[in-house]
Amino acid sequence: MWKIIVRRILIMIPQIFLLSILVFLMAKAMPGDALSGMLDPNVDPAAIEAMREKLGLNDPWYIQYWDWITKALQGDFGQSFRFKMPVSELIGQRLMNTLWLAIVTLILTYLIAIPLGITSGRYNDSWLDRLITGYTYIGFAAPLFIFALLMVWVFGFHLHWFPTSGSVSPGEVPGTLSHFWSKFYHLLLPALSMALIATVGTVQYLRNEIIDTKQKDFILTARAKGASESRVYNRHILRNSLLPIAAFFGYEITGLIGGTVFVESIFSYPGMGMLFLSSITIRDFSVVTALVLLYGVAAIVGSLLSDIILSIVDPRIRIK
């Protein structure tokens, strides 16, 4: 297995390199530059041009890229023109909020999806299965940002059960139990909004795997030998049906990337997603390129995690 991991990591290196080039070129293709719209229009154009020359914005793209990537490898993603601070420090302030949101969303996703998938697959074609399947159909059809808006309107503005913005209540002292509870309370509704949509794919995968596994020859043989129904499900059906769920764990992580971008903006949750959208609006290129690169690396690492988890769960599978 270690050979597989090392091989995949070596493959990741050129992937990340190509990704960095694409990210940089797409950022350069955006209208304007880092100074567009950020300076007083009454400023002398010659002074603006001198600033562009000083910042290297007039250099060929490959020179700008080499300067950017060499600094990025050292953890230096440049300076944010909007926040007047290093990009790495700015992202570091938002990173933990997004990580906690993603972790809680993953936990809620599997806590909801696995019981529903098992119930739907075990009792397929029953009224309970039709009810769960109906929920998944609605989830597939509902855009995440529309569902999140509905959640914040119902449970935030109408029922007042959850806060509608921020990541912690004002005045909370970091490190205290009340501070921890306040942060969890603020991220619970955004996490639940993403989880209720993210579960639908997992429920359908698990349901279909259980139904398919129930018809396998080794299941019929186990029943013919007199094995109890609970033993057949727990030892044979579930064990084989959970394999695709384990394999999609890494892809669930990458799927959260797009979800956090919209949900954080809707709930005004100060994470990397909200920072990403605001940076695009104000043309803060240093922040945009750094975040897109980090998101891309997270997607590549998520794919690697899926392969590793699958090879651990089922040693018979060898990822090439």
Short mmCIF file of C-alpha atoms in Angstrom, two decimals, residues 113 116-118 120-121 129-130 132-138 140 198-211 244-245:
data_model
loop_
_atom_site.label_atom_id
_atom_site.label_comp_id
_atom_site.label_asym_id
_atom_site.label_seq_id
_atom_site.Cartn_x
_atom_site.Cartn_y
_atom_site.Cartn_z
CA ALA A 113 -27.14 9.43 5.38
CA LEU A 116 -31.43 6.51 5.93
CA GLY A 117 -29.52 4.53 3.29
CA ILE A 118 -29.57 1.34 5.36
CA SER A 120 -34.15 2.47 2.47
CA GLY A 121 -32.07 -0.41 1.12
CA ASP A 129 -38.31 3.57 1.29
CA ARG A 130 -40.58 5.70 -0.89
CA ILE A 132 -36.68 8.45 1.90
CA THR A 133 -36.35 8.23 -1.88
CA GLY A 134 -38.71 11.19 -2.24
CA TYR A 135 -36.45 13.18 0.08
CA THR A 136 -33.40 12.34 -2.05
CA TYR A 137 -35.20 13.38 -5.24
CA ILE A 138 -36.07 16.74 -3.69
CA PHE A 140 -31.09 16.38 -5.95
CA ALA A 198 -24.96 16.36 0.69
CA THR A 199 -26.69 13.31 2.19
CA VAL A 200 -28.86 12.61 -0.82
CA GLY A 201 -26.05 11.19 -2.96
CA THR A 202 -24.73 9.03 -0.12
CA VAL A 203 -28.22 7.73 0.68
CA GLN A 204 -28.80 6.72 -2.94
CA TYR A 205 -25.38 5.06 -3.25
CA LEU A 206 -25.87 3.07 -0.06
CA ARG A 207 -29.45 2.12 -0.91
CA ASN A 208 -28.52 0.86 -4.37
CA GLU A 209 -25.52 -1.07 -3.05
CA ILE A 210 -27.62 -2.81 -0.39
CA ILE A 211 -30.32 -3.76 -2.88
CA PRO A 244 -18.46 2.81 -1.94
CA ILE A 245 -19.32 5.08 0.99
#
